[in-house]
Coordinates of C-alpha atoms in Angstrom, one line a residue:
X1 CA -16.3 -39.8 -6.2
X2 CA -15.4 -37.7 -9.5
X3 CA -17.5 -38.6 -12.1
X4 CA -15.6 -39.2 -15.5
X5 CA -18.0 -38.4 -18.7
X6 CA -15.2 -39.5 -21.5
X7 CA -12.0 -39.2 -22.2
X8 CA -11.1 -37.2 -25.9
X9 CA -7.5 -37.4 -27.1
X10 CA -7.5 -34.6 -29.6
X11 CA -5.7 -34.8 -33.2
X12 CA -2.5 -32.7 -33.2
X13 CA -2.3 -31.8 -37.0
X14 CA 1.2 -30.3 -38.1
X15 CA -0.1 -27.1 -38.1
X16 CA -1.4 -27.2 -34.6
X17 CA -0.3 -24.5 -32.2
X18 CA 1.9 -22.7 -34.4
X19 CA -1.2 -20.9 -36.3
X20 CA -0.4 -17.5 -38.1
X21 CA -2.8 -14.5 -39.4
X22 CA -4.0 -11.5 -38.5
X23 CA -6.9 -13.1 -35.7
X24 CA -3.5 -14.5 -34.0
X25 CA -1.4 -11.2 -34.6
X26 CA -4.9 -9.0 -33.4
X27 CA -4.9 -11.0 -30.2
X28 CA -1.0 -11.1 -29.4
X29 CA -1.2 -7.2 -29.9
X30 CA -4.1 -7.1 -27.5
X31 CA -2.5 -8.8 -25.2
X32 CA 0.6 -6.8 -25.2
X33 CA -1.1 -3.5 -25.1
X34 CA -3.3 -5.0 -21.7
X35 CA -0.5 -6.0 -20.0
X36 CA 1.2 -2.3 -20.8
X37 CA -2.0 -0.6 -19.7
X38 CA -2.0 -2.2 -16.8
X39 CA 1.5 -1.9 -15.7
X40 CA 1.0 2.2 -16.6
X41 CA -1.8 2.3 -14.4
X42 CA -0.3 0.0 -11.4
X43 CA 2.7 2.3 -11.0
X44 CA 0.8 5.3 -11.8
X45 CA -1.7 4.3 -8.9
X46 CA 1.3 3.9 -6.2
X47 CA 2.9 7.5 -7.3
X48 CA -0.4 8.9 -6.8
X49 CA -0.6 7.3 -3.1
X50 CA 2.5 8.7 -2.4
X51 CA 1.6 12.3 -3.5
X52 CA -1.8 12.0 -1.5
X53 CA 0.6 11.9 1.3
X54 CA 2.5 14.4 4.1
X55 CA 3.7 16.9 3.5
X56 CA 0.7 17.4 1.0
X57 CA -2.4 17.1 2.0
X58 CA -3.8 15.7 -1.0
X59 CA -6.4 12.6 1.0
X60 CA -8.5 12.2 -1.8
X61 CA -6.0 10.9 -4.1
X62 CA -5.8 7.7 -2.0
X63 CA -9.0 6.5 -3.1
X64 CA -8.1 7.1 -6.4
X65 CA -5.1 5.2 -6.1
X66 CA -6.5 2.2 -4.5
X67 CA -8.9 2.3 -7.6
X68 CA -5.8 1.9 -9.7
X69 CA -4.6 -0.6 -8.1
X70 CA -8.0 -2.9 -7.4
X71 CA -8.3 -2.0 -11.6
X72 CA -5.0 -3.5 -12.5
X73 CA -6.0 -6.4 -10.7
X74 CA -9.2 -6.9 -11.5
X75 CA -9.8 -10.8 -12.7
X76 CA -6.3 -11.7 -13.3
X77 CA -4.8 -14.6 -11.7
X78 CA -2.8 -14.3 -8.3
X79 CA 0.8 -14.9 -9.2
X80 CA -0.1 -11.6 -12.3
X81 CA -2.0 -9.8 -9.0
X82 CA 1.2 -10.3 -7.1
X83 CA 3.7 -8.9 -9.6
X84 CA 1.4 -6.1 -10.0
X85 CA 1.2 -5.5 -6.4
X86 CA 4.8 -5.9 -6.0
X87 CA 4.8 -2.9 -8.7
X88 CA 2.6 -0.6 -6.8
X89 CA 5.0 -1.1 -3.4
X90 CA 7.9 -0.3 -5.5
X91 CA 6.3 2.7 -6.9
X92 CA 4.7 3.8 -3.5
X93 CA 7.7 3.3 -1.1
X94 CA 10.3 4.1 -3.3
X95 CA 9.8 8.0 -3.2
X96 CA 7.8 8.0 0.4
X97 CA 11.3 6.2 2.1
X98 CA 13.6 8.7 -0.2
X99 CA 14.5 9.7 3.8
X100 CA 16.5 6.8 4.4
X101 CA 18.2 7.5 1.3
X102 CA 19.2 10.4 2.4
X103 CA 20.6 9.1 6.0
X104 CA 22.6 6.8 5.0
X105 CA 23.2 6.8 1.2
X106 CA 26.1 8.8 1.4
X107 CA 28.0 5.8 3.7
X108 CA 26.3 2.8 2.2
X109 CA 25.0 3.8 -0.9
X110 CA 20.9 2.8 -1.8
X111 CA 21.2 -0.7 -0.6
X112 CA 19.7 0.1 2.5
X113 CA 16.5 1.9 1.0
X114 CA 16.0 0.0 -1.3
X115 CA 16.3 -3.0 0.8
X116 CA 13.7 -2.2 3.1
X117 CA 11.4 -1.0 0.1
X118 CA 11.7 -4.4 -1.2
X119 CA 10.6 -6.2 1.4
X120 CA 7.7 -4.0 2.4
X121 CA 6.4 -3.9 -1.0
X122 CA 6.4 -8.2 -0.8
X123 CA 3.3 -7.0 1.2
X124 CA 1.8 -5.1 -1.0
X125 CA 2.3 -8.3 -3.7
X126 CA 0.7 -10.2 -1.3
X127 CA -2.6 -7.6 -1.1
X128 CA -2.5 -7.6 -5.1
X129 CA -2.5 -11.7 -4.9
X130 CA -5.3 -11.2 -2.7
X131 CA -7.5 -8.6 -4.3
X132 CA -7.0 -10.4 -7.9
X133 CA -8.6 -13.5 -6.0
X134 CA -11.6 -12.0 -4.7
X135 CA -12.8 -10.0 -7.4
X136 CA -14.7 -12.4 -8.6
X137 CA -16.6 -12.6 -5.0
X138 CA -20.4 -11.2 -4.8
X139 CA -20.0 -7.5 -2.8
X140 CA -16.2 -7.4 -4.1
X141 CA -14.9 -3.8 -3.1
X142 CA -15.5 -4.8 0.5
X143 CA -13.3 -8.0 0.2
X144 CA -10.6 -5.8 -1.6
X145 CA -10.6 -3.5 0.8
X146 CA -10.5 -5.7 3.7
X147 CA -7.3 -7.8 1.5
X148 CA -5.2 -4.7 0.9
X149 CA -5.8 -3.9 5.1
X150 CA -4.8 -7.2 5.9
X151 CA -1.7 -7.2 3.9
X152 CA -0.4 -3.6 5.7
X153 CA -2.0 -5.5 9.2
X154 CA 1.0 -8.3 8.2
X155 CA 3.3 -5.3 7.2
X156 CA 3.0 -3.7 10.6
X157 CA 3.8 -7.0 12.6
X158 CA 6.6 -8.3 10.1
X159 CA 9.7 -8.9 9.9
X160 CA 11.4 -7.9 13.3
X161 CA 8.5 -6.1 14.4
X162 CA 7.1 -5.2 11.1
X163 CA 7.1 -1.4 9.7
X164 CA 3.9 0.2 10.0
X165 CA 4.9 3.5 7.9
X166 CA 2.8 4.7 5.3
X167 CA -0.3 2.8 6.6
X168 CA -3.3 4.2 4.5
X169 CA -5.0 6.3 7.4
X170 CA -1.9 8.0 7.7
X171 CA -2.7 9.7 4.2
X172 CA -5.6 11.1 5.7
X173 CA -5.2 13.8 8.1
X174 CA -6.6 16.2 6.5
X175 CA -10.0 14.9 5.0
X176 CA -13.2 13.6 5.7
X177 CA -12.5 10.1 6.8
X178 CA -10.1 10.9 9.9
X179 CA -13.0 11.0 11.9
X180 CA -13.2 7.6 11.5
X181 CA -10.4 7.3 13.7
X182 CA -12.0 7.8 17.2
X183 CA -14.2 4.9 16.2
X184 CA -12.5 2.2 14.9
X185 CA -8.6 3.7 15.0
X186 CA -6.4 3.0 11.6
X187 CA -8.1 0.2 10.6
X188 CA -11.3 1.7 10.2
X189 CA -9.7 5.2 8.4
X190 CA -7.8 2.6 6.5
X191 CA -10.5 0.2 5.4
X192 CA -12.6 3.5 4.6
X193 CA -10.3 4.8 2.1
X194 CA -9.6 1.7 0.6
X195 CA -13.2 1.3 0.1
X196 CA -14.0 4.0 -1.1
X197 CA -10.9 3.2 -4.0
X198 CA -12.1 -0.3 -4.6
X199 CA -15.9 1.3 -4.7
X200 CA -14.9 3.6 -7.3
X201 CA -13.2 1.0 -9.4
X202 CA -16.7 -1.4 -9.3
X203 CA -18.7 1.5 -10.4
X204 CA -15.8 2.5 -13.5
X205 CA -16.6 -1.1 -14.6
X206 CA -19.6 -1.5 -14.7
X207 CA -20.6 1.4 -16.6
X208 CA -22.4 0.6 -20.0
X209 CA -19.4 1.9 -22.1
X210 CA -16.7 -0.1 -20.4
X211 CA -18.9 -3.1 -19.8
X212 CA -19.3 -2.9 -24.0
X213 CA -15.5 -2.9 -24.3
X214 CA -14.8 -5.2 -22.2
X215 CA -17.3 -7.6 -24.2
X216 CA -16.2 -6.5 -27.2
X217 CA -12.6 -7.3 -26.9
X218 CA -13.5 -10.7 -25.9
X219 CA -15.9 -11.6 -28.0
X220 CA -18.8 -12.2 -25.5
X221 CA -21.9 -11.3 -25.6
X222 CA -22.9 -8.8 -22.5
X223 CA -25.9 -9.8 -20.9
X224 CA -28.5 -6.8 -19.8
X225 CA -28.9 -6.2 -16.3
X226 CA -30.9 -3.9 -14.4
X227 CA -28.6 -0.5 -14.7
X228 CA -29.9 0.5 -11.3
X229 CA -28.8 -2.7 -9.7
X230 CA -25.9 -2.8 -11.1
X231 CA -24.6 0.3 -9.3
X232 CA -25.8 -0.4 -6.0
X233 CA -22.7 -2.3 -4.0
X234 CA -19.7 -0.1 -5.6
X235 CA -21.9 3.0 -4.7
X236 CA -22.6 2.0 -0.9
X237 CA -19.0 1.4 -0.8
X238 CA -18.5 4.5 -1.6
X239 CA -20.9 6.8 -0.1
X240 CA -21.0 5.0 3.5
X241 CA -17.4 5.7 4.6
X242 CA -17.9 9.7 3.4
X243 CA -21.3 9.6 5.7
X244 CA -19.7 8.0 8.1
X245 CA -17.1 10.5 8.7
X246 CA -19.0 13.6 8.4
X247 CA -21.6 11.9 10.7
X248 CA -19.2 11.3 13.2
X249 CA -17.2 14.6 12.4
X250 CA -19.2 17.0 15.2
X251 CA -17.9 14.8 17.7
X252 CA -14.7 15.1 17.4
X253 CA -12.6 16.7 19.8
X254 CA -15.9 18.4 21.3
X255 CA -15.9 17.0 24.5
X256 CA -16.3 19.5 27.5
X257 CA -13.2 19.5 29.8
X258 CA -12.8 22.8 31.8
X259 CA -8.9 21.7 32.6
X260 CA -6.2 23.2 30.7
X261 CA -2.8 23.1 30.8
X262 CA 0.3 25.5 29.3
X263 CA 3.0 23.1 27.6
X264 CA 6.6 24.0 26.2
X265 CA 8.1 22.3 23.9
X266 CA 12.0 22.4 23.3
X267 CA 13.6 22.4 19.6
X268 CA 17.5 23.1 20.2
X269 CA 18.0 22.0 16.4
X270 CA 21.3 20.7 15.6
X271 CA 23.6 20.6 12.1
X272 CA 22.4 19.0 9.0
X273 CA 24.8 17.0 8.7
X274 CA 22.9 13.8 8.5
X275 CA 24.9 10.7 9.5
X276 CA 27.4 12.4 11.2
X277 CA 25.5 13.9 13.9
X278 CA 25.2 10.1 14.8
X279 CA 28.4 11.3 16.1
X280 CA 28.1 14.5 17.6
X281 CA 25.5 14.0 20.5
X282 CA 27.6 16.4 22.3
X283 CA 26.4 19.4 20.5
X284 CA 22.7 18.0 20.3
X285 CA 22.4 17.9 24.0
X286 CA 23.9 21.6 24.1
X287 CA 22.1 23.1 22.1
X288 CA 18.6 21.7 23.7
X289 CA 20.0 22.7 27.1
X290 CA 20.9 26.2 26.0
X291 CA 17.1 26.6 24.1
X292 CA 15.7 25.1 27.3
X293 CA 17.4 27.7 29.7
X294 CA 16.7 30.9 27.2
X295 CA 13.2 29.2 27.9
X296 CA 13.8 29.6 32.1
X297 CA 15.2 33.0 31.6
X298 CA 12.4 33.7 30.0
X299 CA 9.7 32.9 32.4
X300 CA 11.8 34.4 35.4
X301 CA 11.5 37.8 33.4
X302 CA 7.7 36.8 32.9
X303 CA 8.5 37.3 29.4
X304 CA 6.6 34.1 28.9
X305 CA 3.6 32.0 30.9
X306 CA 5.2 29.4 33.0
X307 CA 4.8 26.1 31.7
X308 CA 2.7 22.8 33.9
X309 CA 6.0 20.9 31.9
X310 CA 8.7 21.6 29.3
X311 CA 9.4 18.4 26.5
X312 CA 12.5 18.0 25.5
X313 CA 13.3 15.1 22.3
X314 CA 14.7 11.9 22.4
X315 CA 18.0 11.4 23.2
X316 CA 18.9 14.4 24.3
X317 CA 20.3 13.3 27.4
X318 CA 22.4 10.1 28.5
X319 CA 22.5 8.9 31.7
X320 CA 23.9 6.1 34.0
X321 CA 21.7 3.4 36.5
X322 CA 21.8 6.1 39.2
X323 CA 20.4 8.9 36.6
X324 CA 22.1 12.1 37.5
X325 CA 22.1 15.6 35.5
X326 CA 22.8 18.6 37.4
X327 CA 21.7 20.9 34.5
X328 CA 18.4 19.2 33.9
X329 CA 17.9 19.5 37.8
X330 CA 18.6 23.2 38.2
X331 CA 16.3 24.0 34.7
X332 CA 13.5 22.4 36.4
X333 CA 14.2 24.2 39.8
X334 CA 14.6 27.7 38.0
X335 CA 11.6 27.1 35.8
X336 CA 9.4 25.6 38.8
X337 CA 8.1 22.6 36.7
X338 CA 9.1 19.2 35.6
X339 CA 11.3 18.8 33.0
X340 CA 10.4 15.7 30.4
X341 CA 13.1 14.6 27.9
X342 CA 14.4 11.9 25.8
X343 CA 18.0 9.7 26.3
X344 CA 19.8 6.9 26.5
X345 CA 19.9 5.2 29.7
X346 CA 21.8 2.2 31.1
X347 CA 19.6 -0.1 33.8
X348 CA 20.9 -1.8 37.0
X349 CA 21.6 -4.3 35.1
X350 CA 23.6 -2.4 32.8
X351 CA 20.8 -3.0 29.6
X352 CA 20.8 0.4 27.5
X353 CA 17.4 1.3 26.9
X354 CA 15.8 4.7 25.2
X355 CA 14.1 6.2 27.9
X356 CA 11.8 9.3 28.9
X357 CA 13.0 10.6 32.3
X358 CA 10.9 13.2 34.2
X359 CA 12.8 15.6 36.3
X360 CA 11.4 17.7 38.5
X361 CA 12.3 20.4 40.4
X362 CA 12.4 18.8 44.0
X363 CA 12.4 15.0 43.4
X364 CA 15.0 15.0 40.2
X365 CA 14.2 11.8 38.2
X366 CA 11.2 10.7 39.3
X367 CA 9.3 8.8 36.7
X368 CA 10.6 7.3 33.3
X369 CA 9.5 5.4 30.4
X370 CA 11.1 2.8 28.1
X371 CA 10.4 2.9 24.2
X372 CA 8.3 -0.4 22.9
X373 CA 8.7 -0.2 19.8
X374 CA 12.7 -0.6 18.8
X375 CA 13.6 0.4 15.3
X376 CA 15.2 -2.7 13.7
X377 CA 18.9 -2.3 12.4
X378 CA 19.2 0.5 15.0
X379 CA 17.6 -0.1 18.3
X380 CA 18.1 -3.5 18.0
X381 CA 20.2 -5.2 15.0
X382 CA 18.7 -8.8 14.0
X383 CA 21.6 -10.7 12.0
X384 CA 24.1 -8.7 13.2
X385 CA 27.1 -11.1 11.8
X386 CA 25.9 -9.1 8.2
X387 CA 24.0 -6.0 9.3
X388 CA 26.8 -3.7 9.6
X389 CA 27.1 -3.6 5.7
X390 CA 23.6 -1.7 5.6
X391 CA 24.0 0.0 9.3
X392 CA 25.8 2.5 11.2
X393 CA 24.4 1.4 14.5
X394 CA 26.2 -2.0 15.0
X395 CA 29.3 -0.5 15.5
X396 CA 28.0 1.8 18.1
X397 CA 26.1 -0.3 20.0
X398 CA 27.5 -3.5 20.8
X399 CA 24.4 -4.8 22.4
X400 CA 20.3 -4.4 21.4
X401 CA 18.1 -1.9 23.4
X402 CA 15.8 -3.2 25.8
X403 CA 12.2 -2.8 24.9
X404 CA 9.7 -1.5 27.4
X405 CA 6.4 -3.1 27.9
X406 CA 4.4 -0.8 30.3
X407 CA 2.1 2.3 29.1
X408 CA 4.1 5.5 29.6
X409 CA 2.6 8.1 32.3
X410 CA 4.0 10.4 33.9
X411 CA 2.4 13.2 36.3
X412 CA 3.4 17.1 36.4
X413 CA 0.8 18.5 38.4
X414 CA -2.8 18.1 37.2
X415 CA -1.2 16.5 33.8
X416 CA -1.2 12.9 33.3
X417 CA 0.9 12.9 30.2
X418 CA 1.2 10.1 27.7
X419 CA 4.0 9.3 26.2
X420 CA 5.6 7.6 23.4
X421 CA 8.6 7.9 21.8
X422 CA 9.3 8.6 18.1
X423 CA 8.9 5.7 16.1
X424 CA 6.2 3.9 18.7
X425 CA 3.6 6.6 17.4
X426 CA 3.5 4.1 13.9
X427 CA 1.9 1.2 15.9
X428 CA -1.7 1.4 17.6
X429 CA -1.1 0.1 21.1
X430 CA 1.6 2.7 22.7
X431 CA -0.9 5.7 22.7
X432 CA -3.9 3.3 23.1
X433 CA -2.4 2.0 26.3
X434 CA -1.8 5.3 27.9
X435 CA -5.1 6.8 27.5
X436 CA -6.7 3.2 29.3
X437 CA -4.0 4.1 31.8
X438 CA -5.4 7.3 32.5
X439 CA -3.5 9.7 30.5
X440 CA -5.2 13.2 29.6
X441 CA -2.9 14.5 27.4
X442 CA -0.1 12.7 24.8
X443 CA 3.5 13.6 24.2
X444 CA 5.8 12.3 21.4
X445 CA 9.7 13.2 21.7
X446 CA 11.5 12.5 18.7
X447 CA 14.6 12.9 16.9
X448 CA 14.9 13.3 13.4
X449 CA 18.2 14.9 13.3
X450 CA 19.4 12.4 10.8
X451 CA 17.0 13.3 7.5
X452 CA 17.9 16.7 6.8
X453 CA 14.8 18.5 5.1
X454 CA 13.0 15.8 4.0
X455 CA 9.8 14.4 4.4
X456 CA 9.7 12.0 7.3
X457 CA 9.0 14.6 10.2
X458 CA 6.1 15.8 8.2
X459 CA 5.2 11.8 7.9
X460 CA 5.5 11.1 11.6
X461 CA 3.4 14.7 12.6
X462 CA 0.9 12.8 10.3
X463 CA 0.7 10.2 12.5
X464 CA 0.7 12.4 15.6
X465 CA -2.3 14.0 14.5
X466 CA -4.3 10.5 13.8
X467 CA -3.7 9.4 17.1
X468 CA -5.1 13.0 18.6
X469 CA -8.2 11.8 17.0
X470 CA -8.2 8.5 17.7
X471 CA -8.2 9.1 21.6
X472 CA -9.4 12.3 21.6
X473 CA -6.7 13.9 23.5
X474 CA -4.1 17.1 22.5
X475 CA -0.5 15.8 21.1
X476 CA 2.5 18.0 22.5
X477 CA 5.1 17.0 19.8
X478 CA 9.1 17.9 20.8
X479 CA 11.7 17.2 17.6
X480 CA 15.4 18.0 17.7
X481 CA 15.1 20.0 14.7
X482 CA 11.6 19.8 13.2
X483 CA 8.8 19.3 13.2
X484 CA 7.6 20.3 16.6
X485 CA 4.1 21.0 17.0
X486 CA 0.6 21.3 18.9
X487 CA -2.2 19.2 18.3
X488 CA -5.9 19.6 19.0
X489 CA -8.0 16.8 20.6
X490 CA -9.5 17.3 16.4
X491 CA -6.0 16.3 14.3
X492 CA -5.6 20.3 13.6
X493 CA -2.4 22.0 14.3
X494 CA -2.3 24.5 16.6
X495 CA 1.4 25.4 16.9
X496 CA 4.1 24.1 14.2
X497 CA 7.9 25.0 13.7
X498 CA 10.2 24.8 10.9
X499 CA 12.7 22.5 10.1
X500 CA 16.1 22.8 11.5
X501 CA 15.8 26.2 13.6
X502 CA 16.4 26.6 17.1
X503 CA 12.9 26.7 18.7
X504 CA 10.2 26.8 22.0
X505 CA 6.7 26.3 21.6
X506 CA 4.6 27.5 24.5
X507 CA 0.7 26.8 24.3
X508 CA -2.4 25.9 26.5
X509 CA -4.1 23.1 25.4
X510 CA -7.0 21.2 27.0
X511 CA -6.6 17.9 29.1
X512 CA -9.3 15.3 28.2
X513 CA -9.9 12.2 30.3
X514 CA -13.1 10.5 28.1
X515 CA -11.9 7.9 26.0
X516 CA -13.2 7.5 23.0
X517 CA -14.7 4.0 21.2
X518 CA -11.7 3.5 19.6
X519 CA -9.6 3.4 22.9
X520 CA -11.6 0.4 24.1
X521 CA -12.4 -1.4 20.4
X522 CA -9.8 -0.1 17.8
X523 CA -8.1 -3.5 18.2
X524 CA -11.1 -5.4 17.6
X525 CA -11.6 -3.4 14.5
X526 CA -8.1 -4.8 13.3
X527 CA -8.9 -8.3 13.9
X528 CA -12.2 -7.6 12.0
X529 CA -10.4 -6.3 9.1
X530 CA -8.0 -9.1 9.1
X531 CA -10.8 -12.0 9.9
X532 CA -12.5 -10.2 6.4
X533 CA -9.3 -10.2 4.4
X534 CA -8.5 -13.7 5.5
X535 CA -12.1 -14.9 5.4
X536 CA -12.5 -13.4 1.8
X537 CA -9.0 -15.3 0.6
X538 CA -10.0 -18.8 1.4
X539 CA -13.5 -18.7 0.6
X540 CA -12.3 -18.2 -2.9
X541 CA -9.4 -20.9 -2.5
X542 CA -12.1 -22.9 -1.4
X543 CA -14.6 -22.7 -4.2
X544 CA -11.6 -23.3 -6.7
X545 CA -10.9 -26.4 -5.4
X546 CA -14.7 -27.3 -5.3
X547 CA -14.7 -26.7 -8.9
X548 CA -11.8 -28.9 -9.9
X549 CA -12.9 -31.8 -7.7
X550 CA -16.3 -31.8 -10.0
X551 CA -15.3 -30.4 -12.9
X552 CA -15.1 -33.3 -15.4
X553 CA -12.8 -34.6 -17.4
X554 CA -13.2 -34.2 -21.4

């Protein structure tokens, strides 16, 4: 039962909320210059996470802009933490998505990009929402953290599959946390930075000159606490993610394997045309069929090592149920090794599907792999009745993909190569499953034909390189026309091309069969995360509506 003290009707004088003078003017002005200081800093914090980014290997401006955007949060209420999180999105996936811009601006205009950056910066609303509410919580730079991971957990599942680019971890490839990977996967590289931000913010506060401000400003007095107390949460939250990535850093990538294997990698390259090469898949298969028989000629004159397997991209090739391509066939016979590359292939059932297809030198297609992951509006069109007004792809295809749902592995001799293609690198359980399948080393075809010279083959080697760690195996990366690379079992590059030349990568790398903790827990880590975020969120819903169902009325 609520317990009602009295009830006190105040007198409303004339004069009564209309007051005037400078005490009113002083605290209007306040106000405004609050809300512009934090608005400056909330889009200033997302244009910093977006610079911390690929092609820049700028990681340690991530923390710094989580600290932006936990400040601009910081004790406000959730429907102000959600417009300021919405903000940040904007100001974050705006520039990092200026790719899709570029595909299909010139046809559609920006309604496309800036479609999609909408709706994944909802998300990020929904982590300011979230981080707003539990700053108030005890230990509060874990709860942020564990918010803002939650929110890109629900942005990586959602809508249609979600969109898992631009995940935090994928920031930092080249810094001190990325260790964290073969532990705990993205999450745990994620949560680290984001820690590390939100740490940084507590500490910024509760030094004794902002604390002073702050209780200047609003007229409270500030209560002395014990200055070495009051720094010990934000700086644990800082300092235990760095330890725990150089702790961990000595065993990455150092685990003994005696097996090696030589790889090629095909890059034909194509026009940069954009769109229009949508078109023009002629010329794309051409060109990777002439680099890949330069690359035969070249091992017959011993010019160049023979390779355990050549990669070719994605959808280089196209085939019918009963998969037959003569020129594949007689590159793999001349070269003496199987032949992996990416196309579109139709099923018994005559379901298209983006496939891998090994073909090798005696048995032709032998092996194959469907993509998982199918990239919304193209792979697969949800509300097709309105999506050709924002996409190219419903006229071509008049029917979805079919999705695969078994790990890709394929064999070439001692190799058991894991494979994903392209845009199945962004989620955590294509490369996850292949290494429990028995996978020693990784291969990613991809095609990023479409984007001309801009940033998203950088993003997506980013990725590459984060999942080398996270399983502690080499990634053999084949792009139509850039970036193809070589990555160590460590996330360093060992081999890179440029963008838009005609190609072949040839390089020994080592086969590793130890999986790493992250292969057998990196999902529990997730659900962690999430449990924390989630956790965090309705403690604080529930100690608000404790406090209304006692608080009495006056």
């Amino acid at each position: 039962m609520v317990k009602v003290d009295r009830l006190v009707i105040p007198r409303v004088s004339p004069g009564d909320g209309q007051r005037s003078g400078p005490a009113s003017g002083r605290g209007v002005g306040r106000a405004r210059r609050t809300l512009l200081a934090r608005l400056a800093l909330v889009v200033s914090a997302g244009l910093v996470l977006y610079w911390s980014g690929p092609p820049r290997d700028l990681w340690w401006l991530a923390p710094l802009a989580v600290a932006g955007f936990v400040l601009a949060v910081r004790r406000i209420r959730a429907r102000a933490g959600f417009g300021y999180g919405l903000l940040f999105g904007l100001a974050y996936t705006l520039p990092l998505l200026g790719w899709l811009l570029d595909f299909l601006g010139a046809q559609f205009g920006p309604w496309p990009w800036l479609g999609v950056c909408l709706v994944e910066s909802l998300f990020f609303g929904l982590a300011g929402a979230g981080a707003a509410r539990v700053s108030r919580l005890p230990g509060a730079p874990l709860w942020q953290a564990a918010v803002f991971l939650t929110a890109e957990v629900l942005r990586s599942s959602l809508p249609f599959g979600g969109f898992p680019w631009g995940r935090l971890a994928f920031t930092q490839t080249g810094g001190v946390l990325l260790p964290l990977a073969s532990l705990g996967g993205t999450a745990l590289v994620g949560l680290g930075a984001a820690l590390v931000g939100a740490g940084l913010a507590e500490t910024l506060v509760r030094l004794p000159w902002f604390r002073r401000d702050v209780a200047a400003r609003s007229g409270r007095e500030r209560r002395s606490t014990g200055r070495g107390r009051l720094f010990v949460v934000p700086l644990c939250a800082v300092l235990v993610p760095v330890l725990g990535g150089l702790a961990v850093l000595p065993t990455v990538g150092a685990t003994a394997s005696s097996d090696t294997a030589t790889v090629a990698a095909v890059q034909g390259s194509a026009p940069n045309v954009g769109l229009d090469l949508l078109y023009r898949d002629r010329q794309l298969r051409l060109n990777h069929i002439r680099a890949a028989r330069r690359l035969a000629d070249d091992v017959a004159a011993g010019r160049v090592r023979r390779p355990d397997f050549v990669l070719l991209p994605e959808q280089v090739g196209s085939w019918g149920p009963e998969r037959r391509d003569p020129a594949l066939r007689r590159i793999a016979e001349r070269i003496g090794s199987p032949v992996i590359v990416g196309g579109l292939a139709y099923g018994p059932d005559g379901r298209l599907s983006n496939r891998i297809v090994r073909w090798g030198p005696e048995t032709g297609a032998s092996g194959e792999y469907v993509k998982q992951h199918l990239v919304p509006f193209a792979e697969k069109i949800p509300l097709r009745s309105v999506a050709g007004a924002v996409s190219p792809f419903v006229r071509r295809f008049q029917q979805d993909m079919v999705a695969g749902d078994e790990p890709g592995l394929l064999r070439a001799g001692s190799v058991r190569l894991g494979v994903g293609i392209c845009y199945d690198v962004a989620y955590d359980d294509v490369f996850r499953q292949a290494a429990r399948a028995g996978a020693n080393l990784f291969a990613l075809p991809t095609n990023n034909a479409w984007y001309g010279h801009s940033e998203m083959s950088h993003q997506q080697l980013a990725m590459a390189r984060l999942r080398a760690v996270e399983h502690g195996r080499s990634m053999v990366v084949a792009a139509t026309t850039g970036v193809s690379a070589v990555v160590r079992p460590d996330g360093s590059v060992k081999r890179r091309t440029e963008q838009f030349t005609a190609e072949t990568v040839v390089s020994e790398v080592p086969l590793r069969s130890s999986n790493t903790v992250a292969t057998f827990l990196g999902r529990y880590v997730t659900w962690l995360v999430s449990a924390l975020g989630v956790g965090a969120v309705l403690t604080t819903s529930l100690r608000r509506y404790r406090d209304r169902a006692v608080e009495p009325v006056r």
